[in-house]
Structure formats: C-alpha cells, structure tokens
Amino acid sequence: MILTTQFSQFSLSSALMARLKANQFEIPTPVQAGAIPPALEGRDVLATAQTGTGKTLSFLIPIVEMLQKAEGRDTLALIVLPTRELAMQVETAFRAVRSSQAQTVALVVGGMSEQGQLETIRRGVRLIVATPGRLEDFLKRKLVRLAQVRILVLDEVDRMLDMGFEPAIRRIAATTPAERQTLCYSATLEGAVKEVARNYLKNPVRVEIGSVMKPAENVKLQAFDVDADKKQELLEHLLNAEKGSFLVFVRTKHGADRVARRLARSGHAAIQIHGDRSQSQRNQALRNFTEGRHRVLVATDVAARGLDVADVAHVVNYDLPKAAEDFVHRVGRTGRASAKGIASTFAGPAERNDLRKIERALSIQMRHFRVRAVR
C-alpha cells in the first residue's frame, strides 16, 4: 500500500485545508495516512499505534469534514476518552482545526464545573469530548441526549478498560444510534479490547503502525543501578548535566510531592501532578510545564497516558513501572513525532529482576550504568 504523503491528497474541504496549513500540518503521520481515508468514506476504523503518532488528528479530521457537510442539521460527534487532561487537549486540538465557528464543542469531564458544561450543551453543540464517568452521569439524569451521534470515537480504549469503564462505555454506546460510524484507538489489541472491537465496530479497517509494545527507536534508553537513597542525587545530577525539560515518573502521590519539594529546595523549577491534586492545580501544573515556567514535571502514572506535551527532552522512571506496557507509555512522552529523546530508568538492588523482565518483555536492551557515587 502506498501511503499518502500530503494532506492535500485526502480531498479535504478548502476550509479544513486552510486550518491544517495554519497549524503547519502538511505531511500525515503513518496512523493518519492509514486511518483518515477509510474514516472519510464512513468506514469503521480499529487502530493500534504508539503514543505520539498523531492519532488525535486522524479522528478529528473526519469529524470536522462530517460536521461541515452536515452543517445546519442536528448531527453530533462524540469522543470518549479516559482522562480529563486528554479530553482537554483533544478539545483544544479540535478548536484549532475546525473549519467553522459553528462547529461548537462541549467538554464533559469530572472535576470541573458541571453547570458550565451543561450550559454549553443547552446552547447546542456539534461535538462532545467526554470522560465516561461524567457523561454517564449526565445521561442517567437525562441532561444530554446522544440520539444524533453520527461518529463515535473511543480513544485509549485499553486505558479506559484498565480504569474499569467498560460498563460505562457499554451504556454510553447503547444510547447512540446503531447506524453510526465508530473509530476505536488502543495502544494494544489484547483481551477485553478485542471484545470492545467486536461489540462496537462493524467490519472495521485495521490500522496498525509499528509495534505497540516497544519504545520508539529515536528514544535513547538507559538504566541506572542506583541505591534508593541515591535516586534524588542522581536525578539532580542528570538535571545539571542535560538540557531540556524532564518528566519524572514516581509510583505514589506522596513520592511525587516529596521529589518535587526536594528539587525545588535545590533550586530546580519543579511541579507535581497526581490524582490528589485538584483539577485546577493539575491544569496549572501542566500549563506551567508546557510553557516552560517549570522545567520538571513530577508525575504518577495518571500522567503517563494521554498527555500530549511537545518537546519533552528526558523521561525519568524514578520508580520502576509495574508492567512493561506502563514503561512503553511513560517513555512515549519523549521522542514524539520523530524528535530525539532520552529515557532514564532508576533501579535499586531489589528492582533489578523486574528491570530485566521489562527488557525481556519488550525485546529491548538498555545501556546500563552502575552508580556508586553521584557527585
């Protein structure tokens, strides 16, 4: 199959092409080249791809085209995804590429003002970007109707299933028309994800880009054999030795607070993000990191998926992830869109076997360093 090399080859409307050009989108990524043409034809799509491959645009473009052709009609698109942060980023991306201000959008997520979301919906919207919990709550209370949904997007399906949202997805999908188009995206296609594909997709076009269980080749992988009480010193050494932004993953909320506080005391601009912080605190932390006011973002795995932060130079696994798949998602925050990146993994004596298991599971070989004295 010959992949399309320019967005202009997709036969998109001039209005959408102008928006893509304004946002400097010219050459489709492989997942966009594979998913957009069948989606524009109205086909269902089942796509697996690593993070950072441009999948958001691969479903937003068909949505924008559908809404433009159906302008004036009571039609709707719905995107369901696992986290507030991801939902907010998708909403922002849609606003950037929509071809008309009439293509209105509502963000339906927990942790934010319910009243404002409902007022937006009452004024009439063409796209709803939602997390399952808040959307299902609105449906139960008959505050939103999905009978006019023409396109349903299920994004990060594996993550939603991990978070226990399968019953909510089932109930949400049941309120949409049977004759809708469904686009399904997942990092893996295992177990329950296959069941979701069977239940909600009709004769889908399969798009698989590379190995979804392997870090991107443009990320330099290195591991440090370091005692637990030396991890903070090693992190500060890397910060002093390397340039660019750092995304640091720790296992617990308390650990995230502790590491960020210590970095701040040492003069590093660091901020933390985890599940116990309020939504406004999480939004502010992400904004400060994205805009460069903080060089270091310390996060639990709540931030491992979905966060689309450009130009993260260095990912640090301060604590070892629980599973090989989590390693891939963490590391996927750097080296995005063919940029170079570095991923450093800290492993104490008790974690060496777990580190070797991750390497075997992913068929990778990190460059190993033994740390005796940091300074």
GROMACS .gro file of C-alpha atoms in nm:
model
  375
    1MET     CA    1   0.000   0.000   0.000
    2ILE     CA    2   0.130   0.347  -0.088
    3LEU     CA    3   0.072   0.588   0.197
    4THR     CA    4  -0.048   0.940   0.129
    5THR     CA    5   0.233   1.191   0.171
    6GLN     CA    6   0.036   1.518   0.179
    7PHE     CA    7  -0.291   1.617   0.344
    8SER     CA    8  -0.385   1.774   0.010
    9GLN     CA    9  -0.421   1.420  -0.131
   10PHE     CA   10  -0.714   1.345   0.103
   11SER     CA   11  -0.963   1.559  -0.094
   12LEU     CA   12  -1.043   1.766   0.213
   13SER     CA   13  -1.251   2.082   0.205
   14SER     CA   14  -1.065   2.405   0.137
   15ALA     CA   15  -1.173   2.540   0.477
   16LEU     CA   16  -1.019   2.245   0.661
   17MET     CA   17  -0.706   2.256   0.445
   18ALA     CA   18  -0.665   2.621   0.541
   19ARG     CA   19  -0.686   2.532   0.910
   20LEU     CA   20  -0.433   2.249   0.872
   21LYS     CA   21  -0.196   2.481   0.689
   22ALA     CA   22  -0.240   2.750   0.955
   23ASN     CA   23  -0.138   2.492   1.216
   24GLN     CA   24   0.154   2.374   0.998
   25PHE     CA   25   0.013   2.026   0.939
   26GLU     CA   26   0.133   1.926   0.592
   27ILE     CA   27   0.257   1.566   0.595
   28PRO     CA   28   0.038   1.298   0.757
   29THR     CA   29   0.192   1.061   1.007
   30PRO     CA   30   0.153   0.688   0.925
   31VAL     CA   31  -0.150   0.645   1.151
   32GLN     CA   32  -0.313   0.948   0.989
   33ALA     CA   33  -0.236   0.818   0.640
   34GLY     CA   34  -0.384   0.480   0.733
   35ALA     CA   35  -0.693   0.590   0.926
   36ILE     CA   36  -0.816   0.911   0.761
   37PRO     CA   37  -0.908   0.780   0.410
   38PRO     CA   38  -1.137   0.497   0.530
   39ALA     CA   39  -1.282   0.721   0.802
   40LEU     CA   40  -1.367   0.984   0.540
   41GLU     CA   41  -1.550   0.710   0.347
   42GLY     CA   42  -1.763   0.638   0.653
   43ARG     CA   43  -1.589   0.311   0.741
   44ASP     CA   44  -1.529   0.198   1.099
   45VAL     CA   45  -1.161   0.202   1.198
   46LEU     CA   46  -0.970  -0.004   1.454
   47ALA     CA   47  -0.625   0.146   1.507
   48THR     CA   48  -0.334   0.048   1.726
   49ALA     CA   49  -0.035   0.279   1.745
   50GLN     CA   50   0.219   0.406   1.993
   51THR     CA   51   0.163   0.736   2.169
   52GLY     CA   52   0.293   1.040   1.988
   53THR     CA   53   0.192   0.912   1.645
   54GLY     CA   54  -0.067   1.179   1.569
   55LYS     CA   55  -0.379   0.970   1.623
   56THR     CA   56  -0.582   1.265   1.758
   57LEU     CA   57  -0.576   1.439   1.421
   58SER     CA   58  -0.660   1.111   1.249
   59PHE     CA   59  -1.008   1.117   1.406
   60LEU     CA   60  -1.056   1.495   1.428
   61ILE     CA   61  -1.020   1.543   1.050
   62PRO     CA   62  -1.307   1.304   0.962
   63ILE     CA   63  -1.519   1.465   1.236
   64VAL     CA   64  -1.459   1.817   1.103
   65GLU     CA   65  -1.543   1.707   0.748
   66MET     CA   66  -1.860   1.529   0.861
   67LEU     CA   67  -1.977   1.831   1.062
   68GLN     CA   68  -1.908   2.066   0.773
   69LYS     CA   69  -2.113   1.858   0.528
   70ALA     CA   70  -2.394   1.826   0.784
   71GLU     CA   71  -2.394   2.193   0.886
   72GLY     CA   72  -2.743   2.309   0.972
   73ARG     CA   73  -2.854   1.957   1.055
   74ASP     CA   74  -2.896   1.815   1.404
   75THR     CA   75  -2.591   1.591   1.394
   76LEU     CA   76  -2.331   1.522   1.657
   77ALA     CA   77  -1.992   1.361   1.707
   78LEU     CA   78  -1.881   1.208   2.037
   79ILE     CA   79  -1.528   1.137   2.159
   80VAL     CA   80  -1.491   0.929   2.475
   81LEU     CA   81  -1.151   0.902   2.641
   82PRO     CA   82  -1.006   0.810   2.980
   83THR     CA   83  -0.873   1.127   3.145
   84ARG     CA   84  -0.961   1.492   3.188
   85GLU     CA   85  -0.619   1.603   3.067
   86LEU     CA   86  -0.651   1.408   2.743
   87ALA     CA   87  -1.007   1.536   2.692
   88MET     CA   88  -0.894   1.895   2.737
   89GLN     CA   89  -0.611   1.850   2.488
   90VAL     CA   90  -0.844   1.694   2.229
   91GLU     CA   91  -1.092   1.981   2.273
   92THR     CA   92  -0.809   2.234   2.222
   93ALA     CA   93  -0.690   2.048   1.911
   94PHE     CA   94  -1.044   2.045   1.769
   95ARG     CA   95  -1.080   2.421   1.819
   96ALA     CA   96  -0.752   2.469   1.631
   97VAL     CA   97  -0.855   2.270   1.321
   98ARG     CA   98  -1.234   2.310   1.298
   99SER     CA   99  -1.336   2.468   0.970
  100SER     CA  100  -1.618   2.681   1.112
  101GLN     CA  101  -1.705   2.850   1.442
  102ALA     CA  102  -2.044   2.683   1.404
  103GLN     CA  103  -1.870   2.354   1.487
  104THR     CA  104  -1.923   2.401   1.859
  105VAL     CA  105  -1.775   2.172   2.122
  106ALA     CA  106  -1.856   2.080   2.482
  107LEU     CA  107  -1.610   1.934   2.729
  108VAL     CA  108  -1.786   1.687   2.962
  109VAL     CA  109  -1.545   1.577   3.236
  110GLY     CA  110  -1.540   1.531   3.612
  111GLY     CA  111  -1.355   1.762   3.849
  112MET     CA  112  -1.477   2.076   3.672
  113SER     CA  113  -1.791   2.290   3.692
  114GLU     CA  114  -2.095   2.086   3.593
  115GLN     CA  115  -2.306   2.397   3.540
  116GLY     CA  116  -2.077   2.544   3.274
  117GLN     CA  117  -2.070   2.215   3.082
  118LEU     CA  118  -2.449   2.186   3.088
  119GLU     CA  119  -2.497   2.547   2.974
  120THR     CA  120  -2.269   2.481   2.675
  121ILE     CA  121  -2.469   2.169   2.583
  122ARG     CA  122  -2.802   2.353   2.617
  123ARG     CA  123  -2.685   2.620   2.371
  124GLY     CA  124  -2.634   2.339   2.118
  125VAL     CA  125  -2.309   2.165   2.032
  126ARG     CA  126  -2.181   1.958   1.741
  127LEU     CA  127  -1.906   1.769   1.928
  128ILE     CA  128  -1.890   1.633   2.281
  129VAL     CA  129  -1.550   1.539   2.421
  130ALA     CA  130  -1.607   1.339   2.737
  131THR     CA  131  -1.474   1.110   3.004
  132PRO     CA  132  -1.706   0.813   3.076
  133GLY     CA  133  -1.799   0.893   3.437
  134ARG     CA  134  -1.933   1.247   3.392
  135LEU     CA  135  -2.102   1.164   3.059
  136GLU     CA  136  -2.282   0.864   3.204
  137ASP     CA  137  -2.395   1.077   3.498
  138PHE     CA  138  -2.548   1.332   3.257
  139LEU     CA  139  -2.716   1.052   3.062
  140LYS     CA  140  -2.869   0.900   3.377
  141ARG     CA  141  -3.008   1.240   3.471
  142LYS     CA  142  -3.136   1.292   3.115
  143LEU     CA  143  -2.930   1.609   3.081
  144VAL     CA  144  -2.777   1.508   2.748
  145ARG     CA  145  -2.904   1.305   2.451
  146LEU     CA  146  -2.686   1.112   2.208
  147ALA     CA  147  -2.952   1.006   1.958
  148GLN     CA  148  -2.797   1.224   1.685
  149VAL     CA  149  -2.441   1.090   1.710
  150ARG     CA  150  -2.303   1.015   1.364
  151ILE     CA  151  -1.942   0.944   1.465
  152LEU     CA  152  -1.835   0.781   1.794
  153VAL     CA  153  -1.465   0.780   1.882
  154LEU     CA  154  -1.335   0.554   2.160
  155ASP     CA  155  -0.981   0.670   2.233
  156GLU     CA  156  -0.726   0.494   2.457
  157VAL     CA  157  -0.967   0.202   2.493
  158ASP     CA  158  -0.715  -0.016   2.676
  159ARG     CA  159  -0.668   0.255   2.935
  160MET     CA  160  -1.043   0.302   2.983
  161LEU     CA  161  -1.081  -0.072   3.040
  162ASP     CA  162  -0.791  -0.068   3.290
  163MET     CA  163  -0.977   0.205   3.478
  164GLY     CA  164  -1.296  -0.004   3.499
  165PHE     CA  165  -1.500   0.196   3.246
  166GLU     CA  166  -1.622  -0.099   3.039
  167PRO     CA  167  -1.979  -0.090   3.183
  168ALA     CA  168  -1.995   0.287   3.129
  169ILE     CA  169  -1.875   0.254   2.769
  170ARG     CA  170  -2.139  -0.012   2.708
  171ARG     CA  171  -2.419   0.205   2.846
  172ILE     CA  172  -2.299   0.516   2.659
  173ALA     CA  173  -2.272   0.331   2.327
  174ALA     CA  174  -2.623   0.190   2.379
  175THR     CA  175  -2.769   0.543   2.376
  176THR     CA  176  -2.614   0.623   2.035
  177PRO     CA  177  -2.770   0.516   1.702
  178ALA     CA  178  -2.690   0.165   1.581
  179GLU     CA  179  -2.613   0.307   1.235
  180ARG     CA  180  -2.326   0.527   1.347
  181GLN     CA  181  -1.960   0.527   1.244
  182THR     CA  182  -1.716   0.414   1.513
  183LEU     CA  183  -1.343   0.483   1.534
  184CYS     CA  184  -1.156   0.287   1.801
  185TYR     CA  185  -0.798   0.355   1.916
  186SER     CA  186  -0.590   0.150   2.156
  187ALA     CA  187  -0.224   0.100   2.240
  188THR     CA  188  -0.278  -0.275   2.246
  189LEU     CA  189  -0.529  -0.519   2.098
  190GLU     CA  190  -0.545  -0.778   2.371
  191GLY     CA  191  -0.818  -0.947   2.573
  192ALA     CA  192  -1.101  -0.710   2.657
  193VAL     CA  193  -1.001  -0.463   2.383
  194LYS     CA  194  -1.083  -0.730   2.121
  195GLU     CA  195  -1.423  -0.772   2.286
  196VAL     CA  196  -1.489  -0.398   2.260
  197ALA     CA  197  -1.391  -0.409   1.892
  198ARG     CA  198  -1.631  -0.699   1.830
  199ASN     CA  199  -1.917  -0.527   2.012
  200TYR     CA  200  -1.896  -0.176   1.870
  201LEU     CA  201  -1.726  -0.194   1.528
  202LYS     CA  202  -1.871  -0.321   1.201
  203ASN     CA  203  -1.624  -0.464   0.951
  204PRO     CA  204  -1.353  -0.217   1.057
  205VAL     CA  205  -1.048  -0.117   0.859
  206ARG     CA  206  -0.749  -0.230   1.066
  207VAL     CA  207  -0.465   0.020   1.106
  208GLU     CA  208  -0.155  -0.099   1.289
  209ILE     CA  209   0.151   0.122   1.297
  210GLY     CA  210   0.470  -0.047   1.414
  211SER     CA  211   0.499  -0.241   1.736
  212VAL     CA  212   0.271  -0.103   2.003
  213MET     CA  213   0.470  -0.277   2.274
  214LYS     CA  214   0.806  -0.120   2.205
  215PRO     CA  215   0.951   0.225   2.273
  216ALA     CA  216   1.015   0.445   1.971
  217GLU     CA  217   1.354   0.386   1.812
  218ASN     CA  218   1.451   0.752   1.840
  219VAL     CA  219   1.447   0.734   2.221
  220LYS     CA  220   1.782   0.660   2.386
  221LEU     CA  221   1.720   0.405   2.664
  222GLN     CA  222   1.948   0.395   2.966
  223ALA     CA  223   1.922   0.231   3.307
  224PHE     CA  224   2.099   0.322   3.631
  225ASP     CA  225   2.172   0.067   3.901
  226VAL     CA  226   2.137   0.301   4.200
  227ASP     CA  227   2.051   0.261   4.569
  228ALA     CA  228   1.714   0.406   4.668
  229ASP     CA  229   1.872   0.673   4.888
  230LYS     CA  230   2.082   0.798   4.596
  231LYS     CA  231   1.799   0.839   4.343
  232GLN     CA  232   1.735   1.204   4.428
  233GLU     CA  233   2.102   1.292   4.390
  234LEU     CA  234   2.118   1.108   4.058
  235LEU     CA  235   1.811   1.294   3.931
  236GLU     CA  236   1.966   1.629   4.023
  237HIS     CA  237   2.292   1.523   3.855
  238LEU     CA  238   2.104   1.447   3.531
  239LEU     CA  239   1.922   1.780   3.553
  240ASN     CA  240   2.254   1.961   3.583
  241ALA     CA  241   2.418   1.757   3.308
  242GLU     CA  242   2.140   1.756   3.047
  243LYS     CA  243   1.942   2.028   2.871
  244GLY     CA  244   1.568   2.047   2.816
  245SER     CA  245   1.255   1.953   3.008
  246PHE     CA  246   1.222   1.649   3.234
  247LEU     CA  247   0.913   1.437   3.301
  248VAL     CA  248   0.979   1.228   3.613
  249PHE     CA  249   0.757   0.930   3.698
  250VAL     CA  250   0.718   0.809   4.056
  251ARG     CA  251   0.499   0.535   4.198
  252THR     CA  252   0.297   0.722   4.464
  253LYS     CA  253   0.130   1.058   4.517
  254HIS     CA  254   0.334   1.110   4.834
  255GLY     CA  255   0.651   1.029   4.641
  256ALA     CA  256   0.563   1.285   4.373
  257ASP     CA  257   0.518   1.555   4.636
  258ARG     CA  258   0.843   1.460   4.810
  259VAL     CA  259   1.058   1.453   4.495
  260ALA     CA  260   0.915   1.784   4.367
  261ARG     CA  261   0.970   1.956   4.704
  262ARG     CA  262   1.331   1.837   4.722
  263LEU     CA  263   1.401   1.955   4.369
  264ALA     CA  264   1.251   2.296   4.447
  265ARG     CA  265   1.468   2.325   4.758
  266SER     CA  266   1.771   2.251   4.540
  267GLY     CA  267   1.681   2.536   4.306
  268HIS     CA  268   1.513   2.338   4.026
  269ALA     CA  269   1.183   2.466   3.884
  270ALA     CA  270   0.969   2.159   3.956
  271ILE     CA  271   0.598   2.094   3.997
  272GLN     CA  272   0.396   1.777   4.057
  273ILE     CA  273   0.080   1.627   3.910
  274HIS     CA  274  -0.120   1.336   4.056
  275GLY     CA  275  -0.469   1.224   4.144
  276ASP     CA  276  -0.496   1.404   4.480
  277ARG     CA  277  -0.438   1.747   4.327
  278SER     CA  278  -0.746   1.944   4.227
  279GLN     CA  279  -0.828   1.976   3.860
  280SER     CA  280  -0.729   2.343   3.861
  281GLN     CA  281  -0.394   2.252   4.022
  282ARG     CA  282  -0.336   1.981   3.761
  283ASN     CA  283  -0.427   2.217   3.477
  284GLN     CA  284  -0.194   2.484   3.612
  285ALA     CA  285   0.093   2.236   3.662
  286LEU     CA  286   0.058   2.106   3.307
  287ARG     CA  287   0.036   2.460   3.167
  288ASN     CA  288   0.344   2.574   3.361
  289PHE     CA  289   0.540   2.273   3.234
  290THR     CA  290   0.421   2.306   2.875
  291GLU     CA  291   0.500   2.678   2.864
  292GLY     CA  292   0.842   2.632   3.022
  293ARG     CA  293   0.784   2.803   3.358
  294HIS     CA  294   0.869   2.473   3.525
  295ARG     CA  295   1.143   2.258   3.376
  296VAL     CA  296   1.048   1.943   3.570
  297LEU     CA  297   0.707   1.778   3.598
  298VAL     CA  298   0.694   1.501   3.860
  299ALA     CA  299   0.402   1.268   3.793
  300THR     CA  300   0.234   0.946   3.891
  301ASP     CA  301   0.102   0.722   3.614
  302VAL     CA  302  -0.213   0.935   3.591
  303ALA     CA  303   0.001   1.142   3.351
  304ALA     CA  304   0.160   0.852   3.163
  305ARG     CA  305  -0.113   0.831   2.903
  306GLY     CA  306  -0.282   1.098   2.705
  307LEU     CA  307  -0.062   1.394   2.793
  308ASP     CA  308   0.049   1.547   2.467
  309VAL     CA  309   0.335   1.769   2.579
  310ALA     CA  310   0.564   1.872   2.297
  311ASP     CA  311   0.941   1.869   2.331
  312VAL     CA  312   0.990   1.663   2.648
  313ALA     CA  313   1.363   1.604   2.629
  314HIS     CA  314   1.403   1.347   2.905
  315VAL     CA  315   1.173   1.096   3.075
  316VAL     CA  316   1.296   0.958   3.407
  317ASN     CA  317   1.150   0.643   3.563
  318TYR     CA  318   1.241   0.742   3.919
  319ASP     CA  319   1.042   0.440   4.035
  320LEU     CA  320   1.016   0.134   3.815
  321PRO     CA  321   0.675   0.096   3.643
  322LYS     CA  322   0.462  -0.203   3.740
  323ALA     CA  323   0.443  -0.350   3.390
  324ALA     CA  324   0.624  -0.342   3.057
  325GLU     CA  325   0.323  -0.172   2.896
  326ASP     CA  326   0.343   0.110   3.152
  327PHE     CA  327   0.711   0.151   3.062
  328VAL     CA  328   0.617   0.199   2.695
  329HIS     CA  329   0.355   0.459   2.780
  330ARG     CA  330   0.586   0.652   3.012
  331VAL     CA  331   0.873   0.652   2.764
  332GLY     CA  332   0.629   0.753   2.490
  333ARG     CA  333   0.616   1.103   2.639
  334THR     CA  334   0.953   1.179   2.477
  335GLY     CA  335   1.082   1.126   2.124
  336ARG     CA  336   0.745   1.225   1.979
  337ALA     CA  337   0.690   1.290   1.609
  338SER     CA  338   1.043   1.172   1.520
  339ALA     CA  339   1.220   1.404   1.768
  340LYS     CA  340   1.510   1.261   1.968
  341GLY     CA  341   1.456   1.177   2.335
  342ILE     CA  342   1.620   1.017   2.636
  343ALA     CA  343   1.458   0.779   2.885
  344SER     CA  344   1.646   0.701   3.207
  345THR     CA  345   1.530   0.427   3.441
  346PHE     CA  346   1.645   0.406   3.804
  347ALA     CA  347   1.655   0.057   3.957
  348GLY     CA  348   1.758  -0.027   4.310
  349PRO     CA  349   1.905  -0.366   4.409
  350ALA     CA  350   1.558  -0.511   4.476
  351GLU     CA  351   1.432  -0.397   4.134
  352ARG     CA  352   1.698  -0.547   3.907
  353ASN     CA  353   1.499  -0.861   3.830
  354ASP     CA  354   1.191  -0.653   3.747
  355LEU     CA  355   1.400  -0.436   3.516
  356ARG     CA  356   1.531  -0.744   3.334
  357LYS     CA  357   1.173  -0.871   3.296
  358ILE     CA  358   1.074  -0.542   3.129
  359GLU     CA  359   1.368  -0.569   2.890
  360ARG     CA  360   1.279  -0.927   2.801
  361ALA     CA  361   0.909  -0.849   2.757
  362LEU     CA  362   0.985  -0.563   2.520
  363SER     CA  363   1.286  -0.725   2.350
  364ILE     CA  364   1.498  -0.421   2.428
  365GLN     CA  365   1.843  -0.374   2.573
  366MET     CA  366   1.904  -0.056   2.768
  367ARG     CA  367   2.250   0.081   2.822
  368HIS     CA  368   2.328   0.007   3.189
  369PHE     CA  369   2.527   0.222   3.430
  370ARG     CA  370   2.624   0.138   3.785
  371VAL     CA  371   2.612   0.437   4.017
  372ARG     CA  372   2.848   0.424   4.313
  373ALA     CA  373   2.884   0.793   4.392
  374VAL     CA  374   2.677   1.057   4.219
  375ARG     CA  375   2.894   1.362   4.272
   0.00000   0.00000   0.00000
